[in-house]
């Protein structure tokens, strides 16, 4: 039961952080805020993973941070909807650019986070 509570608390924290960042005005068609959130989340999960490998981090802390915080903070479902909406509205270039930048940016983010750890 404690594990579930840790994931829930982390998820709530991550969701509130995501919502707070999403309040930053975006004047562009391109979903820049979601892209930034996903890349930051990738750096964060990479860093947490790197630290947990190098140090003996308690499993409940890992659940709070990786599953809860990062899971609540990153926005893959929102990313998917935005990419689809861009494509559906005829913004093919932005849709493809968004998918590629998200994919590459998040892979680099995980690598960078692990290196920082």
mmCIF file of the C-alpha atoms, coordinates in Angstrom:
data_MODEL
# 
_entry.id   MODEL 
# 
loop_
_atom_site.group_PDB 
_atom_site.id 
_atom_site.type_symbol 
_atom_site.label_atom_id 
_atom_site.label_alt_id 
_atom_site.label_comp_id 
_atom_site.label_asym_id 
_atom_site.label_entity_id 
_atom_site.label_seq_id 
_atom_site.pdbx_PDB_ins_code 
_atom_site.Cartn_x 
_atom_site.Cartn_y 
_atom_site.Cartn_z 
_atom_site.occupancy 
_atom_site.B_iso_or_equiv 
_atom_site.pdbx_formal_charge 
_atom_site.auth_seq_id 
_atom_site.auth_comp_id 
_atom_site.auth_asym_id 
_atom_site.auth_atom_id 
_atom_site.pdbx_PDB_model_num 
ATOM 1   C CA . UNK A 1 1   ? 0.000  0.000  0.000   1.00 0.00 ? 1   UNK A CA 1 
ATOM 2   C CA . UNK A 1 2   ? 2.889  2.376  0.734   1.00 0.00 ? 2   UNK A CA 1 
ATOM 3   C CA . UNK A 1 3   ? 4.207  1.889  -2.811  1.00 0.00 ? 3   UNK A CA 1 
ATOM 4   C CA . UNK A 1 4   ? 0.847  2.921  -4.253  1.00 0.00 ? 4   UNK A CA 1 
ATOM 5   C CA . UNK A 1 5   ? 0.793  6.022  -2.063  1.00 0.00 ? 5   UNK A CA 1 
ATOM 6   C CA . UNK A 1 6   ? 4.324  6.960  -3.152  1.00 0.00 ? 6   UNK A CA 1 
ATOM 7   C CA . UNK A 1 7   ? 3.406  6.631  -6.845  1.00 0.00 ? 7   UNK A CA 1 
ATOM 8   C CA . UNK A 1 8   ? 0.221  8.648  -6.263  1.00 0.00 ? 8   UNK A CA 1 
ATOM 9   C CA . UNK A 1 9   ? 2.033  11.447 -4.434  1.00 0.00 ? 9   UNK A CA 1 
ATOM 10  C CA . UNK A 1 10  ? 4.709  11.583 -7.121  1.00 0.00 ? 10  UNK A CA 1 
ATOM 11  C CA . UNK A 1 11  ? 2.088  11.561 -9.864  1.00 0.00 ? 11  UNK A CA 1 
ATOM 12  C CA . UNK A 1 12  ? 0.167  14.392 -8.244  1.00 0.00 ? 12  UNK A CA 1 
ATOM 13  C CA . UNK A 1 13  ? 3.360  16.424 -7.889  1.00 0.00 ? 13  UNK A CA 1 
ATOM 14  C CA . UNK A 1 14  ? 4.349  15.795 -11.509 1.00 0.00 ? 14  UNK A CA 1 
ATOM 15  C CA . UNK A 1 15  ? 0.877  16.668 -12.777 1.00 0.00 ? 15  UNK A CA 1 
ATOM 16  C CA . UNK A 1 16  ? 0.820  19.951 -10.859 1.00 0.00 ? 16  UNK A CA 1 
ATOM 17  C CA . UNK A 1 17  ? 4.274  20.826 -12.221 1.00 0.00 ? 17  UNK A CA 1 
ATOM 18  C CA . UNK A 1 18  ? 3.144  20.016 -15.766 1.00 0.00 ? 18  UNK A CA 1 
ATOM 19  C CA . UNK A 1 19  ? -0.003 22.099 -15.375 1.00 0.00 ? 19  UNK A CA 1 
ATOM 20  C CA . UNK A 1 20  ? 1.972  25.031 -13.953 1.00 0.00 ? 20  UNK A CA 1 
ATOM 21  C CA . UNK A 1 21  ? 4.386  24.994 -16.889 1.00 0.00 ? 21  UNK A CA 1 
ATOM 22  C CA . UNK A 1 22  ? 1.492  24.661 -19.366 1.00 0.00 ? 22  UNK A CA 1 
ATOM 23  C CA . UNK A 1 23  ? 0.193  28.042 -18.144 1.00 0.00 ? 23  UNK A CA 1 
ATOM 24  C CA . UNK A 1 24  ? 3.102  29.722 -19.959 1.00 0.00 ? 24  UNK A CA 1 
ATOM 25  C CA . UNK A 1 25  ? 1.521  31.375 -23.019 1.00 0.00 ? 25  UNK A CA 1 
ATOM 26  C CA . UNK A 1 26  ? 2.310  29.755 -26.374 1.00 0.00 ? 26  UNK A CA 1 
ATOM 27  C CA . UNK A 1 27  ? 1.523  32.000 -29.360 1.00 0.00 ? 27  UNK A CA 1 
ATOM 28  C CA . UNK A 1 28  ? 2.584  29.436 -31.939 1.00 0.00 ? 28  UNK A CA 1 
ATOM 29  C CA . UNK A 1 29  ? 0.849  26.596 -33.760 1.00 0.00 ? 29  UNK A CA 1 
ATOM 30  C CA . UNK A 1 30  ? 3.736  24.348 -32.726 1.00 0.00 ? 30  UNK A CA 1 
ATOM 31  C CA . UNK A 1 31  ? 3.147  22.719 -29.285 1.00 0.00 ? 31  UNK A CA 1 
ATOM 32  C CA . UNK A 1 32  ? 6.448  23.976 -27.827 1.00 0.00 ? 32  UNK A CA 1 
ATOM 33  C CA . UNK A 1 33  ? 5.399  23.736 -24.168 1.00 0.00 ? 33  UNK A CA 1 
ATOM 34  C CA . UNK A 1 34  ? 4.567  20.012 -24.412 1.00 0.00 ? 34  UNK A CA 1 
ATOM 35  C CA . UNK A 1 35  ? 7.820  19.371 -26.273 1.00 0.00 ? 35  UNK A CA 1 
ATOM 36  C CA . UNK A 1 36  ? 9.824  21.134 -23.544 1.00 0.00 ? 36  UNK A CA 1 
ATOM 37  C CA . UNK A 1 37  ? 7.965  19.253 -20.797 1.00 0.00 ? 37  UNK A CA 1 
ATOM 38  C CA . UNK A 1 38  ? 8.660  15.897 -22.468 1.00 0.00 ? 38  UNK A CA 1 
ATOM 39  C CA . UNK A 1 39  ? 12.351 16.646 -22.961 1.00 0.00 ? 39  UNK A CA 1 
ATOM 40  C CA . UNK A 1 40  ? 12.711 17.913 -19.363 1.00 0.00 ? 40  UNK A CA 1 
ATOM 41  C CA . UNK A 1 41  ? 10.953 14.747 -18.185 1.00 0.00 ? 41  UNK A CA 1 
ATOM 42  C CA . UNK A 1 42  ? 13.364 12.647 -20.220 1.00 0.00 ? 42  UNK A CA 1 
ATOM 43  C CA . UNK A 1 43  ? 16.366 14.407 -18.658 1.00 0.00 ? 43  UNK A CA 1 
ATOM 44  C CA . UNK A 1 44  ? 14.834 13.973 -15.212 1.00 0.00 ? 44  UNK A CA 1 
ATOM 45  C CA . UNK A 1 45  ? 14.091 10.249 -15.603 1.00 0.00 ? 45  UNK A CA 1 
ATOM 46  C CA . UNK A 1 46  ? 17.579 9.703  -17.021 1.00 0.00 ? 46  UNK A CA 1 
ATOM 47  C CA . UNK A 1 47  ? 19.119 11.547 -14.083 1.00 0.00 ? 47  UNK A CA 1 
ATOM 48  C CA . UNK A 1 48  ? 17.037 9.648  -11.524 1.00 0.00 ? 48  UNK A CA 1 
ATOM 49  C CA . UNK A 1 49  ? 17.967 6.344  -13.166 1.00 0.00 ? 49  UNK A CA 1 
ATOM 50  C CA . UNK A 1 50  ? 21.641 7.273  -13.217 1.00 0.00 ? 50  UNK A CA 1 
ATOM 51  C CA . UNK A 1 51  ? 21.617 8.298  -9.558  1.00 0.00 ? 51  UNK A CA 1 
ATOM 52  C CA . UNK A 1 52  ? 19.715 5.171  -8.527  1.00 0.00 ? 52  UNK A CA 1 
ATOM 53  C CA . UNK A 1 53  ? 22.311 3.016  -10.287 1.00 0.00 ? 53  UNK A CA 1 
ATOM 54  C CA . UNK A 1 54  ? 25.279 4.805  -8.671  1.00 0.00 ? 54  UNK A CA 1 
ATOM 55  C CA . UNK A 1 55  ? 23.774 5.077  -5.199  1.00 0.00 ? 55  UNK A CA 1 
ATOM 56  C CA . UNK A 1 56  ? 21.603 2.746  -3.218  1.00 0.00 ? 56  UNK A CA 1 
ATOM 57  C CA . UNK A 1 57  ? 18.350 4.637  -3.623  1.00 0.00 ? 57  UNK A CA 1 
ATOM 58  C CA . UNK A 1 58  ? 15.351 3.196  -1.742  1.00 0.00 ? 58  UNK A CA 1 
ATOM 59  C CA . UNK A 1 59  ? 12.798 1.540  -4.015  1.00 0.00 ? 59  UNK A CA 1 
ATOM 60  C CA . UNK A 1 60  ? 10.029 3.782  -2.666  1.00 0.00 ? 60  UNK A CA 1 
ATOM 61  C CA . UNK A 1 61  ? 12.011 6.849  -3.683  1.00 0.00 ? 61  UNK A CA 1 
ATOM 62  C CA . UNK A 1 62  ? 12.444 5.414  -7.163  1.00 0.00 ? 62  UNK A CA 1 
ATOM 63  C CA . UNK A 1 63  ? 8.705  4.736  -7.378  1.00 0.00 ? 63  UNK A CA 1 
ATOM 64  C CA . UNK A 1 64  ? 7.922  8.279  -6.227  1.00 0.00 ? 64  UNK A CA 1 
ATOM 65  C CA . UNK A 1 65  ? 10.359 9.881  -8.673  1.00 0.00 ? 65  UNK A CA 1 
ATOM 66  C CA . UNK A 1 66  ? 10.339 7.684  -11.794 1.00 0.00 ? 66  UNK A CA 1 
ATOM 67  C CA . UNK A 1 67  ? 6.858  6.177  -11.887 1.00 0.00 ? 67  UNK A CA 1 
ATOM 68  C CA . UNK A 1 68  ? 5.013  8.952  -10.052 1.00 0.00 ? 68  UNK A CA 1 
ATOM 69  C CA . UNK A 1 69  ? 6.741  12.281 -10.679 1.00 0.00 ? 69  UNK A CA 1 
ATOM 70  C CA . UNK A 1 70  ? 8.008  11.583 -14.194 1.00 0.00 ? 70  UNK A CA 1 
ATOM 71  C CA . UNK A 1 71  ? 4.853  9.718  -15.159 1.00 0.00 ? 71  UNK A CA 1 
ATOM 72  C CA . UNK A 1 72  ? 2.673  12.597 -13.996 1.00 0.00 ? 72  UNK A CA 1 
ATOM 73  C CA . UNK A 1 73  ? 4.970  15.261 -15.456 1.00 0.00 ? 73  UNK A CA 1 
ATOM 74  C CA . UNK A 1 74  ? 5.537  13.962 -18.958 1.00 0.00 ? 74  UNK A CA 1 
ATOM 75  C CA . UNK A 1 75  ? 2.743  14.228 -21.414 1.00 0.00 ? 75  UNK A CA 1 
ATOM 76  C CA . UNK A 1 76  ? 2.937  11.476 -23.974 1.00 0.00 ? 76  UNK A CA 1 
ATOM 77  C CA . UNK A 1 77  ? -0.822 11.238 -24.388 1.00 0.00 ? 77  UNK A CA 1 
ATOM 78  C CA . UNK A 1 78  ? -1.003 15.002 -24.879 1.00 0.00 ? 78  UNK A CA 1 
ATOM 79  C CA . UNK A 1 79  ? 1.931  14.784 -27.281 1.00 0.00 ? 79  UNK A CA 1 
ATOM 80  C CA . UNK A 1 80  ? 0.114  12.117 -29.304 1.00 0.00 ? 80  UNK A CA 1 
ATOM 81  C CA . UNK A 1 81  ? -3.077 14.150 -29.486 1.00 0.00 ? 81  UNK A CA 1 
ATOM 82  C CA . UNK A 1 82  ? -1.213 17.308 -30.505 1.00 0.00 ? 82  UNK A CA 1 
ATOM 83  C CA . UNK A 1 83  ? 0.787  15.495 -33.193 1.00 0.00 ? 83  UNK A CA 1 
ATOM 84  C CA . UNK A 1 84  ? -2.421 13.952 -34.544 1.00 0.00 ? 84  UNK A CA 1 
ATOM 85  C CA . UNK A 1 85  ? -4.262 17.297 -34.430 1.00 0.00 ? 85  UNK A CA 1 
ATOM 86  C CA . UNK A 1 86  ? -1.460 19.047 -36.303 1.00 0.00 ? 86  UNK A CA 1 
ATOM 87  C CA . UNK A 1 87  ? -1.565 16.357 -38.970 1.00 0.00 ? 87  UNK A CA 1 
ATOM 88  C CA . UNK A 1 88  ? -5.375 16.324 -39.145 1.00 0.00 ? 88  UNK A CA 1 
ATOM 89  C CA . UNK A 1 89  ? -5.438 20.121 -39.564 1.00 0.00 ? 89  UNK A CA 1 
ATOM 90  C CA . UNK A 1 90  ? -3.052 19.954 -42.507 1.00 0.00 ? 90  UNK A CA 1 
ATOM 91  C CA . UNK A 1 91  ? 0.054  21.096 -40.614 1.00 0.00 ? 91  UNK A CA 1 
ATOM 92  C CA . UNK A 1 92  ? 2.014  18.120 -41.937 1.00 0.00 ? 92  UNK A CA 1 
ATOM 93  C CA . UNK A 1 93  ? 5.417  19.749 -41.606 1.00 0.00 ? 93  UNK A CA 1 
ATOM 94  C CA . UNK A 1 94  ? 4.840  20.735 -37.963 1.00 0.00 ? 94  UNK A CA 1 
ATOM 95  C CA . UNK A 1 95  ? 3.374  17.343 -37.150 1.00 0.00 ? 95  UNK A CA 1 
ATOM 96  C CA . UNK A 1 96  ? 6.403  15.478 -38.493 1.00 0.00 ? 96  UNK A CA 1 
ATOM 97  C CA . UNK A 1 97  ? 8.826  18.012 -37.002 1.00 0.00 ? 97  UNK A CA 1 
ATOM 98  C CA . UNK A 1 98  ? 7.149  17.703 -33.610 1.00 0.00 ? 98  UNK A CA 1 
ATOM 99  C CA . UNK A 1 99  ? 7.315  13.901 -33.613 1.00 0.00 ? 99  UNK A CA 1 
ATOM 100 C CA . UNK A 1 100 ? 10.966 13.871 -34.699 1.00 0.00 ? 100 UNK A CA 1 
ATOM 101 C CA . UNK A 1 101 ? 12.070 16.568 -32.240 1.00 0.00 ? 101 UNK A CA 1 
ATOM 102 C CA . UNK A 1 102 ? 10.198 14.882 -29.403 1.00 0.00 ? 102 UNK A CA 1 
ATOM 103 C CA . UNK A 1 103 ? 11.676 11.480 -30.152 1.00 0.00 ? 103 UNK A CA 1 
ATOM 104 C CA . UNK A 1 104 ? 15.244 12.669 -30.668 1.00 0.00 ? 104 UNK A CA 1 
ATOM 105 C CA . UNK A 1 105 ? 15.080 15.295 -27.901 1.00 0.00 ? 105 UNK A CA 1 
ATOM 106 C CA . UNK A 1 106 ? 13.786 12.825 -25.339 1.00 0.00 ? 106 UNK A CA 1 
ATOM 107 C CA . UNK A 1 107 ? 16.371 10.165 -26.213 1.00 0.00 ? 107 UNK A CA 1 
ATOM 108 C CA . UNK A 1 108 ? 19.109 12.771 -25.866 1.00 0.00 ? 108 UNK A CA 1 
ATOM 109 C CA . UNK A 1 109 ? 17.425 13.961 -22.652 1.00 0.00 ? 109 UNK A CA 1 
ATOM 110 C CA . UNK A 1 110 ? 17.598 10.507 -21.074 1.00 0.00 ? 110 UNK A CA 1 
ATOM 111 C CA . UNK A 1 111 ? 21.244 10.157 -22.136 1.00 0.00 ? 111 UNK A CA 1 
ATOM 112 C CA . UNK A 1 112 ? 22.045 13.631 -20.759 1.00 0.00 ? 112 UNK A CA 1 
ATOM 113 C CA . UNK A 1 113 ? 20.266 12.935 -17.485 1.00 0.00 ? 113 UNK A CA 1 
ATOM 114 C CA . UNK A 1 114 ? 22.212 9.719  -16.982 1.00 0.00 ? 114 UNK A CA 1 
ATOM 115 C CA . UNK A 1 115 ? 25.478 11.504 -17.777 1.00 0.00 ? 115 UNK A CA 1 
ATOM 116 C CA . UNK A 1 116 ? 24.636 14.277 -15.295 1.00 0.00 ? 116 UNK A CA 1 
ATOM 117 C CA . UNK A 1 117 ? 24.044 11.679 -12.619 1.00 0.00 ? 117 UNK A CA 1 
# 
